[in-house]
Coordinates of C-alpha atoms in Angstrom, one line a residue:
X1 CA 172.0 225.2 -81.0
X2 CA 169.6 222.2 -80.4
X3 CA 170.1 219.5 -77.7
X4 CA 168.8 216.1 -76.7
X5 CA 165.9 216.6 -74.0
X6 CA 164.8 212.9 -73.6
X7 CA 165.7 209.7 -75.2
X8 CA 167.1 208.2 -77.1
X9 CA 164.6 205.2 -76.6
X10 CA 165.1 202.1 -79.0
X11 CA 161.6 201.2 -79.8
X12 CA 161.8 198.4 -82.2
X13 CA 164.8 196.2 -83.4
X14 CA 164.2 193.5 -86.1
X15 CA 166.6 191.4 -88.2
X16 CA 168.1 194.4 -90.3
X17 CA 166.0 197.6 -89.0
X18 CA 165.8 199.6 -85.9
X19 CA 163.8 202.7 -84.9
X20 CA 165.1 205.2 -82.4
X21 CA 162.8 207.9 -80.8
X22 CA 164.2 211.3 -79.4
X23 CA 162.9 214.7 -78.1
X24 CA 165.1 217.7 -78.6
X25 CA 164.7 221.1 -77.4
X26 CA 164.8 222.8 -81.1
X27 CA 164.4 221.8 -84.7
X28 CA 167.3 219.8 -86.3
X29 CA 168.5 216.7 -87.9
X30 CA 169.0 213.7 -86.1
X31 CA 171.3 211.0 -87.1
X32 CA 171.7 207.5 -85.6
X33 CA 175.1 205.8 -86.4
X34 CA 176.1 202.4 -85.9
X35 CA 179.4 200.8 -87.5
X36 CA 177.2 198.7 -89.9
X37 CA 174.3 201.1 -90.9
X38 CA 173.0 204.7 -90.1
X39 CA 169.6 206.4 -90.4
X40 CA 168.6 210.2 -90.2
X41 CA 165.5 212.3 -90.0
X42 CA 164.4 215.8 -89.5
X43 CA 162.6 216.7 -86.1
X44 CA 158.8 217.6 -86.3
X45 CA 157.2 219.8 -83.7
X46 CA 153.8 219.9 -82.0
X47 CA 152.9 221.9 -78.8
X48 CA 156.2 223.7 -79.0
X49 CA 158.3 220.5 -78.5
X50 CA 160.6 218.7 -81.0
X51 CA 160.6 215.2 -81.9
X52 CA 162.0 212.7 -84.4
X53 CA 162.0 208.8 -85.1
X54 CA 165.0 207.6 -86.9
X55 CA 164.7 204.4 -88.9
X56 CA 168.0 202.5 -89.3
X57 CA 168.2 200.0 -92.0
X58 CA 170.6 197.7 -93.4
X59 CA 171.7 196.4 -90.1
X60 CA 173.5 193.0 -90.1
X61 CA 171.5 190.5 -88.4
X62 CA 172.3 188.6 -85.2
X63 CA 174.8 191.4 -84.1
X64 CA 175.0 193.5 -81.0
X65 CA 176.6 197.0 -81.8
X66 CA 176.9 200.3 -79.8
X67 CA 175.3 203.4 -81.5
X68 CA 175.5 207.2 -81.1
X69 CA 173.0 210.2 -81.7
X70 CA 173.9 213.1 -83.6
X71 CA 172.0 216.3 -83.5
X72 CA 172.9 218.6 -86.6
X73 CA 176.4 216.9 -86.7
X74 CA 177.2 217.1 -82.9
X75 CA 177.4 214.0 -80.8
X76 CA 174.5 214.2 -78.0
X77 CA 174.5 210.7 -77.1
X78 CA 176.3 208.8 -75.2
X79 CA 176.7 211.6 -72.9
X80 CA 180.1 212.4 -71.5
X81 CA 181.2 211.4 -69.1
X82 CA 179.0 208.3 -69.4
X83 CA 178.0 206.5 -66.3
X84 CA 176.4 203.5 -68.1
X85 CA 177.6 201.3 -70.8
X86 CA 177.4 202.4 -74.4
X87 CA 173.6 202.0 -75.9
X88 CA 173.5 199.3 -78.2
X89 CA 171.2 197.8 -80.9
X90 CA 170.9 194.1 -81.0
X91 CA 169.4 192.7 -84.2
X92 CA 167.6 189.4 -84.3
X93 CA 169.0 186.2 -85.6
X94 CA 167.3 183.1 -87.1
X95 CA 163.8 182.0 -85.8
X96 CA 165.5 179.3 -83.8
X97 CA 167.2 181.3 -81.3
X98 CA 165.5 181.8 -77.9
X99 CA 163.8 184.9 -77.3
X100 CA 163.6 186.7 -73.8
X101 CA 160.5 189.0 -73.1
X102 CA 160.5 191.0 -69.8
X103 CA 157.2 192.7 -69.0
X104 CA 155.3 194.3 -66.0
X105 CA 152.9 197.6 -65.3
X106 CA 152.3 200.4 -63.1
X107 CA 155.5 202.4 -62.7
X108 CA 155.0 205.2 -60.4
X109 CA 157.9 207.5 -60.9
X110 CA 158.0 209.4 -58.0
X111 CA 161.3 210.1 -56.6
X112 CA 162.0 209.2 -52.9
X113 CA 161.3 211.9 -50.6
X114 CA 162.3 212.1 -47.1
X115 CA 159.2 214.3 -46.4
X116 CA 156.6 212.0 -47.6
X117 CA 156.1 209.2 -45.2
X118 CA 154.5 206.7 -47.7
X119 CA 157.9 206.7 -49.8
X120 CA 159.6 205.2 -46.8
X121 CA 157.5 201.9 -47.2
X122 CA 158.0 201.7 -51.0
X123 CA 160.3 198.7 -52.4
X124 CA 162.9 200.0 -54.7
X125 CA 162.0 200.5 -58.3
X126 CA 162.2 197.1 -59.9
X127 CA 163.1 198.8 -63.5
X128 CA 166.0 200.7 -62.0
X129 CA 167.2 197.8 -60.3
X130 CA 166.9 195.8 -63.6
X131 CA 168.6 198.3 -65.5
X132 CA 171.6 198.2 -63.0
X133 CA 172.0 194.5 -63.2
X134 CA 171.9 194.6 -67.1
X135 CA 174.4 197.4 -67.2
X136 CA 176.9 195.3 -65.2
X137 CA 176.3 192.2 -67.3
X138 CA 176.8 191.2 -71.1
X139 CA 174.9 192.1 -74.2
X140 CA 173.7 188.4 -74.4
X141 CA 171.9 189.1 -70.9
X142 CA 169.6 191.9 -72.4
X143 CA 166.1 190.8 -73.3
X144 CA 164.8 191.0 -76.8
X145 CA 161.8 193.4 -75.9
X146 CA 160.4 195.2 -72.5
X147 CA 156.8 195.0 -72.4
X148 CA 155.2 198.0 -70.4
X149 CA 151.4 197.0 -69.8
X150 CA 150.0 200.2 -68.5
X151 CA 150.3 203.1 -66.2
X152 CA 153.7 204.1 -67.5
X153 CA 152.9 207.5 -66.0
X154 CA 150.3 208.6 -63.3
X155 CA 148.5 211.5 -64.5
X156 CA 146.2 211.7 -61.4
X157 CA 148.8 210.8 -58.6
X158 CA 152.1 213.4 -59.1
X159 CA 155.2 213.8 -57.2
X160 CA 155.7 216.8 -54.7
X161 CA 158.3 218.2 -57.3
X162 CA 155.7 217.8 -60.2
X163 CA 152.8 219.7 -58.0
X164 CA 155.3 222.3 -57.7
X165 CA 156.0 222.7 -61.3
X166 CA 152.3 222.9 -62.1
X167 CA 151.7 225.5 -59.4
X168 CA 154.3 227.6 -61.0
X169 CA 152.2 227.7 -64.2
X170 CA 148.7 227.7 -63.1
X171 CA 146.3 227.8 -60.1
X172 CA 146.1 224.0 -58.8
X173 CA 143.5 225.0 -56.2
X174 CA 140.9 225.0 -59.2
X175 CA 140.1 221.9 -61.2
X176 CA 141.7 219.6 -62.3
X177 CA 143.7 220.6 -59.1
X178 CA 147.3 218.9 -58.6
X179 CA 146.7 216.6 -61.7
X180 CA 147.9 217.1 -65.3
X181 CA 145.8 219.2 -67.4
X182 CA 147.1 219.4 -70.9
X183 CA 149.7 218.3 -73.4
X184 CA 152.8 220.3 -71.8
X185 CA 152.1 219.0 -68.3
X186 CA 151.9 215.4 -69.8
X187 CA 155.3 216.0 -71.2
X188 CA 156.7 216.9 -68.0
X189 CA 155.3 213.9 -66.5
X190 CA 157.3 211.6 -69.0
X191 CA 160.3 213.8 -68.4
X192 CA 160.0 212.8 -64.9
X193 CA 159.7 209.3 -65.6
X194 CA 161.9 208.5 -68.5
X195 CA 164.4 211.1 -67.4
X196 CA 165.4 208.7 -64.5
X197 CA 169.2 208.1 -65.7
X198 CA 168.4 204.2 -64.9
X199 CA 165.4 204.1 -67.1
X200 CA 167.1 206.5 -69.7
X201 CA 169.7 204.0 -70.3
X202 CA 167.4 200.9 -70.3
X203 CA 165.1 202.4 -72.9
X204 CA 168.0 203.4 -75.0
X205 CA 169.3 199.7 -75.1
X206 CA 166.1 197.4 -74.7
X207 CA 163.4 197.6 -77.3
X208 CA 160.2 198.6 -75.7
X209 CA 156.5 198.0 -76.6
X210 CA 153.6 199.9 -74.5
X211 CA 149.8 200.1 -74.1
X212 CA 148.1 202.7 -71.8
X213 CA 145.8 201.9 -68.9
X214 CA 143.4 204.4 -66.7
X215 CA 146.1 206.2 -64.5
X216 CA 147.8 207.6 -67.9
X217 CA 144.2 209.4 -68.0
X218 CA 142.4 209.3 -64.9
X219 CA 141.3 206.2 -62.7
X220 CA 138.2 204.7 -63.7
X221 CA 138.8 205.9 -67.3
X222 CA 136.0 204.6 -69.6
X223 CA 134.5 202.2 -66.7
X224 CA 131.1 202.9 -68.0
X225 CA 128.8 205.0 -70.2
X226 CA 127.7 206.8 -67.0
X227 CA 131.4 207.5 -66.2
X228 CA 131.7 209.0 -69.7
X229 CA 128.8 211.4 -69.1
X230 CA 130.0 212.4 -65.9
X231 CA 133.4 213.5 -67.3
X232 CA 132.0 215.2 -70.3
X233 CA 130.2 217.7 -68.3
X234 CA 133.4 219.0 -66.6
X235 CA 134.8 222.0 -68.4
X236 CA 138.3 221.3 -68.0
X237 CA 137.9 217.4 -69.4
X238 CA 138.3 218.0 -73.1
X239 CA 141.9 219.7 -72.8
X240 CA 143.1 216.9 -70.3
X241 CA 141.8 214.1 -72.7
X242 CA 142.8 215.7 -75.9
X243 CA 146.4 216.3 -74.0
X244 CA 146.4 212.5 -72.9
X245 CA 145.7 210.9 -76.2
X246 CA 148.3 213.1 -78.2
X247 CA 151.0 212.8 -75.8
X248 CA 150.5 209.0 -75.8
X249 CA 150.6 209.1 -79.4
X250 CA 153.8 211.0 -79.5
X251 CA 155.7 209.4 -76.5
X252 CA 154.3 205.8 -76.6
X253 CA 152.2 204.7 -79.7
X254 CA 154.5 205.7 -82.7
X255 CA 157.4 203.5 -81.1
X256 CA 155.2 200.5 -80.8
X257 CA 154.9 200.4 -84.8
X258 CA 157.2 198.6 -86.8
X259 CA 159.1 200.6 -89.7
X260 CA 156.5 199.4 -92.3
X261 CA 153.7 200.3 -90.0
X262 CA 155.2 203.6 -89.2
X263 CA 155.5 204.3 -92.9
X264 CA 151.7 203.6 -93.4
X265 CA 150.6 205.6 -90.5
X266 CA 148.6 208.7 -92.1
X267 CA 148.5 210.7 -89.0
X268 CA 152.2 210.5 -88.7
X269 CA 152.6 211.5 -92.1
X270 CA 150.5 214.5 -91.9
X271 CA 151.9 215.8 -88.6
X272 CA 155.6 215.2 -89.9
X273 CA 154.9 216.8 -93.3
X274 CA 152.7 219.8 -91.9
X275 CA 153.6 223.2 -93.4
X276 CA 154.1 224.7 -90.2
X277 CA 154.0 223.6 -86.1
X278 CA 150.8 225.1 -85.7
X279 CA 149.1 222.9 -88.4
X280 CA 150.8 219.8 -86.9
X281 CA 149.4 220.7 -83.7
X282 CA 145.9 221.1 -85.0
X283 CA 146.0 217.8 -86.8
X284 CA 147.2 216.1 -83.8
X285 CA 144.7 217.7 -81.5
X286 CA 141.8 216.9 -83.7
X287 CA 143.0 213.2 -84.0
X288 CA 143.5 212.9 -79.9
X289 CA 139.7 214.5 -79.7
X290 CA 138.2 212.0 -82.1
X291 CA 140.0 209.2 -80.6
X292 CA 138.4 209.8 -77.2
X293 CA 135.0 210.6 -79.1
X294 CA 135.1 207.1 -80.9
X295 CA 135.2 205.2 -77.5
X296 CA 131.8 204.1 -76.2
X297 CA 129.7 205.2 -79.5
X298 CA 128.0 201.7 -79.5
X299 CA 128.9 201.0 -83.2
X300 CA 131.6 198.1 -82.7
X301 CA 132.8 198.2 -86.4
X302 CA 133.0 202.1 -86.4
X303 CA 136.6 203.3 -87.9
X304 CA 138.5 204.7 -85.1
X305 CA 141.9 205.3 -83.8
X306 CA 143.6 202.1 -83.5
X307 CA 146.1 201.5 -80.7
X308 CA 146.4 197.6 -80.9
X309 CA 149.4 196.2 -82.7
X310 CA 151.4 192.9 -83.6
X311 CA 155.1 192.2 -83.2
X312 CA 156.9 188.9 -84.2
X313 CA 160.0 187.9 -82.1
X314 CA 161.2 184.8 -84.2
X315 CA 158.6 182.2 -83.6
X316 CA 156.8 184.1 -80.7
X317 CA 154.0 186.4 -81.6
X318 CA 152.9 189.3 -79.7
X319 CA 149.4 190.7 -80.0
X320 CA 148.9 193.9 -77.8
X321 CA 145.3 194.7 -77.6
X322 CA 143.8 198.1 -76.0
X323 CA 141.3 197.3 -73.4
X324 CA 140.7 200.9 -72.5
X325 CA 140.0 203.3 -75.3
X326 CA 138.3 201.0 -77.7
X327 CA 135.6 199.9 -75.2
X328 CA 131.9 200.1 -76.3
X329 CA 130.0 201.3 -73.3
X330 CA 126.5 201.5 -74.4
X331 CA 124.3 200.4 -71.6
X332 CA 123.5 196.7 -71.9
X333 CA 125.7 196.3 -74.9
X334 CA 129.2 196.6 -73.3
X335 CA 132.5 195.3 -74.9
X336 CA 135.8 195.8 -73.4
X337 CA 137.1 195.3 -77.0
X338 CA 134.9 195.9 -80.2
X339 CA 133.8 193.1 -82.3
X340 CA 135.8 194.6 -85.1
X341 CA 139.0 194.6 -82.8
X342 CA 138.5 191.1 -81.7
X343 CA 138.3 189.9 -85.4
X344 CA 141.4 191.6 -86.3
X345 CA 143.2 189.8 -83.3
X346 CA 141.7 186.7 -84.7
X347 CA 143.3 187.2 -88.0
X348 CA 146.5 187.6 -86.2
X349 CA 146.1 184.4 -84.1
X350 CA 145.1 182.6 -87.4
X351 CA 148.0 183.6 -89.8
X352 CA 150.3 181.2 -87.8
X353 CA 153.9 181.1 -88.1
X354 CA 154.4 180.9 -84.1
X355 CA 155.2 178.4 -81.3
X356 CA 153.8 180.7 -78.7
X357 CA 151.4 183.5 -78.6
X358 CA 151.7 186.2 -76.3
X359 CA 148.6 188.7 -76.0
X360 CA 149.2 191.9 -74.0
X361 CA 146.3 193.1 -72.2
X362 CA 146.7 195.8 -69.5
X363 CA 143.9 194.3 -67.7
X364 CA 143.8 190.6 -66.5
X365 CA 141.8 188.1 -68.4
X366 CA 141.7 185.7 -65.5
X367 CA 141.3 187.0 -62.0
X368 CA 140.7 184.9 -58.7
X369 CA 137.4 183.3 -59.0
X370 CA 135.7 185.0 -56.3
X371 CA 136.6 188.6 -57.8
X372 CA 135.5 187.4 -61.2
X373 CA 132.1 186.6 -60.0
X374 CA 131.9 189.8 -58.3
X375 CA 133.0 191.9 -61.1
X376 CA 130.3 190.1 -63.4
X377 CA 127.6 190.2 -60.7
X378 CA 128.2 194.0 -60.3
X379 CA 127.8 194.3 -64.1
X380 CA 124.4 192.8 -64.3
X381 CA 123.1 194.8 -61.2
X382 CA 124.4 198.0 -63.0
X383 CA 122.5 196.8 -66.3
X384 CA 119.1 196.8 -64.1
X385 CA 119.0 193.0 -63.0
X386 CA 117.5 193.7 -59.7
X387 CA 115.9 197.3 -60.5
X388 CA 117.1 201.0 -61.2
X389 CA 117.8 201.8 -57.6
X390 CA 120.2 198.8 -57.2
X391 CA 121.6 199.7 -60.5
X392 CA 122.5 203.4 -59.4
X393 CA 124.0 202.0 -56.1
X394 CA 126.0 199.1 -58.2
X395 CA 127.4 201.9 -60.4
X396 CA 128.9 203.7 -57.3
X397 CA 130.3 200.4 -56.2
X398 CA 131.7 199.7 -59.6
X399 CA 133.8 202.9 -59.5
X400 CA 134.8 202.9 -56.1
X401 CA 136.0 199.3 -56.3
X402 CA 137.4 199.5 -59.9
X403 CA 135.4 196.6 -61.1
X404 CA 135.9 197.1 -64.8
X405 CA 138.3 194.1 -65.9
X406 CA 137.3 191.6 -68.5
X407 CA 134.7 189.9 -65.9
X408 CA 132.9 193.0 -66.0
X409 CA 132.3 192.6 -69.6
X410 CA 130.8 189.3 -69.9
X411 CA 130.0 189.1 -73.5
X412 CA 133.5 190.2 -74.4
X413 CA 135.0 187.7 -71.9
X414 CA 133.0 184.8 -73.5
X415 CA 133.8 185.8 -77.1
X416 CA 137.5 186.3 -76.3
X417 CA 137.6 182.9 -74.4
X418 CA 135.9 181.2 -77.1
X419 CA 138.6 182.3 -79.5
X420 CA 141.5 181.3 -77.1
X421 CA 139.8 178.0 -76.9
X422 CA 139.8 177.2 -80.7
X423 CA 143.2 178.3 -81.3
X424 CA 144.4 176.3 -78.3
X425 CA 142.8 173.2 -79.6
X426 CA 142.7 173.4 -83.3
X427 CA 145.9 175.9 -83.8
X428 CA 145.7 179.1 -86.4
X429 CA 143.7 178.2 -89.5
X430 CA 146.7 178.7 -91.7
X431 CA 148.4 175.6 -90.0
X432 CA 145.8 173.4 -87.9
X433 CA 148.4 172.8 -85.4
X434 CA 148.0 174.4 -82.0
X435 CA 151.1 176.7 -80.6
X436 CA 152.9 175.3 -77.3
X437 CA 151.6 178.2 -75.3
X438 CA 149.2 180.9 -75.3
X439 CA 150.0 183.6 -72.6
X440 CA 147.9 186.6 -71.5
X441 CA 150.2 189.2 -70.2
X442 CA 148.6 191.8 -67.8
X443 CA 149.2 194.1 -65.1
X444 CA 147.0 196.6 -63.1
X445 CA 146.0 194.9 -60.0
X446 CA 149.2 195.5 -58.0
X447 CA 150.4 192.1 -57.4
X448 CA 151.5 189.2 -59.4
X449 CA 150.3 185.6 -60.0
X450 CA 150.1 182.8 -62.4
X451 CA 146.9 180.9 -63.6
X452 CA 146.3 178.1 -66.3
X453 CA 143.0 178.0 -68.2
X454 CA 141.3 174.3 -69.0
X455 CA 138.5 173.3 -71.0
X456 CA 137.0 169.9 -70.5
X457 CA 137.1 169.2 -74.1
X458 CA 140.6 169.7 -74.6
X459 CA 141.9 166.3 -74.4
X460 CA 144.9 164.8 -76.8
X461 CA 143.1 163.8 -80.0
X462 CA 143.9 162.5 -83.3
X463 CA 143.4 164.8 -86.1
X464 CA 142.7 163.8 -89.9
X465 CA 144.4 160.7 -89.1
X466 CA 147.6 162.1 -87.9
X467 CA 149.1 161.5 -85.0
X468 CA 147.6 162.7 -81.8
X469 CA 148.3 166.7 -81.2
X470 CA 148.3 168.2 -77.5
X471 CA 146.4 171.3 -77.0
X472 CA 148.3 174.5 -76.2
X473 CA 148.7 175.5 -72.5
X474 CA 146.8 178.6 -71.9
X475 CA 147.8 180.8 -69.1
X476 CA 147.4 184.3 -67.4
X477 CA 150.6 185.8 -66.2
X478 CA 149.9 189.0 -64.3
X479 CA 152.7 191.2 -63.1
X480 CA 152.0 194.5 -61.3
X481 CA 153.4 197.0 -60.0
X482 CA 156.9 197.9 -61.4
X483 CA 157.0 200.7 -58.6
X484 CA 154.2 201.4 -56.5
X485 CA 152.6 200.9 -53.0
X486 CA 150.7 197.7 -52.3
X487 CA 148.1 198.4 -49.7
X488 CA 147.2 195.9 -47.0
X489 CA 143.7 195.8 -48.5
X490 CA 144.6 194.8 -51.8
X491 CA 147.0 192.0 -50.1
X492 CA 144.1 190.8 -48.1
X493 CA 141.4 190.8 -50.8
X494 CA 143.7 189.1 -53.2
X495 CA 144.9 186.2 -51.0
X496 CA 141.3 185.9 -49.8
X497 CA 139.8 186.0 -53.6
X498 CA 141.6 182.8 -54.3
X499 CA 140.6 180.9 -51.5
X500 CA 137.5 178.2 -51.1
X501 CA 135.2 180.4 -49.0
X502 CA 135.6 183.5 -51.3
X503 CA 134.8 181.3 -54.2
X504 CA 131.6 180.1 -52.8
X505 CA 130.5 183.5 -51.9
X506 CA 131.2 184.3 -55.4
X507 CA 129.1 181.4 -56.8
X508 CA 126.2 182.9 -54.7
X509 CA 126.6 186.4 -56.0
X510 CA 126.6 184.8 -59.7
X511 CA 123.5 182.9 -58.7
X512 CA 121.9 185.9 -57.4
X513 CA 122.3 187.8 -60.7
X514 CA 121.2 184.9 -62.7
X515 CA 124.4 184.6 -64.6
X516 CA 125.3 181.7 -66.9
X517 CA 128.3 179.4 -66.0
X518 CA 131.6 180.8 -66.7
X519 CA 132.9 179.4 -70.1
X520 CA 136.1 178.3 -68.8
X521 CA 137.9 176.8 -65.8
X522 CA 141.1 178.0 -64.3
X523 CA 143.6 177.2 -61.7
X524 CA 146.2 179.4 -59.6
X525 CA 149.7 178.0 -60.5
X526 CA 151.3 180.6 -58.2
X527 CA 150.9 183.7 -56.0
X528 CA 149.7 186.1 -55.3
X529 CA 153.2 187.6 -55.0
X530 CA 153.2 191.5 -53.7
X531 CA 156.2 194.0 -54.0
X532 CA 157.5 195.4 -57.0
X533 CA 158.1 192.8 -59.6
X534 CA 159.3 192.1 -63.2
X535 CA 158.2 188.7 -65.2
X536 CA 160.2 187.4 -67.9
X537 CA 159.4 184.6 -70.5
X538 CA 162.4 182.9 -72.0
X539 CA 160.9 181.2 -75.3
X540 CA 163.0 178.6 -77.3
X541 CA 161.6 176.1 -79.4
X542 CA 158.1 174.8 -77.9
X543 CA 159.4 175.3 -74.5
X544 CA 158.8 178.3 -72.2
X545 CA 160.0 179.2 -69.0
X546 CA 158.7 182.2 -66.7
X547 CA 161.0 183.8 -64.2
X548 CA 159.6 186.4 -61.6
X549 CA 162.2 189.2 -60.1
X550 CA 161.4 191.1 -57.1
X551 CA 163.3 194.4 -56.1
X552 CA 164.6 194.2 -52.6
X553 CA 165.9 196.8 -50.1
X554 CA 169.4 196.1 -48.8
X555 CA 169.8 194.6 -45.6
X556 CA 169.0 196.9 -42.7
X557 CA 166.6 199.0 -44.8
X558 CA 168.8 201.6 -46.0
X559 CA 168.3 205.3 -47.1
X560 CA 165.8 205.7 -50.0
X561 CA 168.1 207.8 -51.8
X562 CA 170.5 205.0 -51.8
X563 CA 168.0 202.6 -52.7
X564 CA 167.2 204.6 -55.7
X565 CA 170.7 204.3 -57.2
X566 CA 171.3 200.8 -57.5
X567 CA 172.0 199.4 -54.1
X568 CA 168.9 197.3 -54.4
X569 CA 168.9 193.7 -55.5
X570 CA 166.7 191.4 -57.6
X571 CA 165.6 188.3 -55.9

């Protein structure tokens, strides 16, 4: 008799529909029941594992109701006895209601281990702590969505427990060593992360939207054309990258799609309707390898696997951008997102119908000024601005320093900045009225900060004889990590990076590489803040409020095992 292995994860909740993702240990029929609607789906199988995404339709708007999951008619969720409150589906009300969006990135799921000294210095996991607070509250306190902006799992930095599991199935003294190597090992990684009781309950109750970043594959993923060439020469790489994309598609991407997009997804239909699991596996494997091959091909409009997506929360629009897999890495023609993807994003911006525009990007658009100039300078040197010998040295510096954010793709930075400038000043083409705010939400850099963009031309002006309109406020909100270490070097570097001395040094580097002036100015509003943080935006009408929560140890330190189970607090 089949049983529930992982999930349920409530991935989407609209006004009348919801999607629930599960993994089971055998084939079967999965049913999700509420008091006002139900949905059912058969499992499908790949790589010896079984999954289902259940669409629940016909839900009443503006209601919160518990749900249960049945597998072949037997209830498998909520568990009995239950430690947490019942999982619920909360449907949206009218567009005028406030929306609350929580977000962050970089969750290292390693459980505390007394034998690992570095674990004693980690702050508590902020998502664990957040889940504990929500479990003790009321349904009205639940956010409308949780955005996970990269590094949900760390394929290249694993726990001792995971290392032991890998050693039991293969020789980890041989490459890729103590890192995940294939789909099966990726699945174990998701089980370790999402099987955490607090996280499992949180994902079962709060709708989630996700995008990947480098550590879900390997550090420096798609940094440059040279990096891709080096990785392609490794005999174990095809199995690793194939397993990475296939597992991301199963565990993260499918749940990002609303029911309409899910029904239209050709790969999902082929995998779900395959004649047997072997055929489904071949379909998914081919898709995963093609997704990797599409990156860096130099054709910015080439059809490829598409990871970006859009979601609307009343009068708030989220456009999630893939800034990793879809890069164009042709030397001297580098783009962090292709021109085709930028055009798609601009179409979503121009459609209108929102007061607030949220843009998810795992990598920050606006960095400290000195670090921005450093990355742009490094890109110019890598491209040969100061000769081939300096270019080779600069490539090593790029990888060692992770110099591959928006600033290291200057053409993309300028094009994206130009689109935001137009939307902020003139509004979507469908409306001609600027939104109240445009917020780029990011992670990756293991600290939190807020910055605001400014263009000199953005002054309140009259348009077509109408009353003056105010440009949108354009901000960068960066929140990282959810649970990880923040080394002293990062603290020092990012504190220094916002300072006047470092800014002047950055300007000298930009001059050395003969870079044009930056196309936008920006000012730090707050930060940098270090520790395990979660940001939340509350959006109501044309107002927006940002909250920053940090998970703190109980007074006197406390045992790491106790910190793990809910004695930590959010400040």
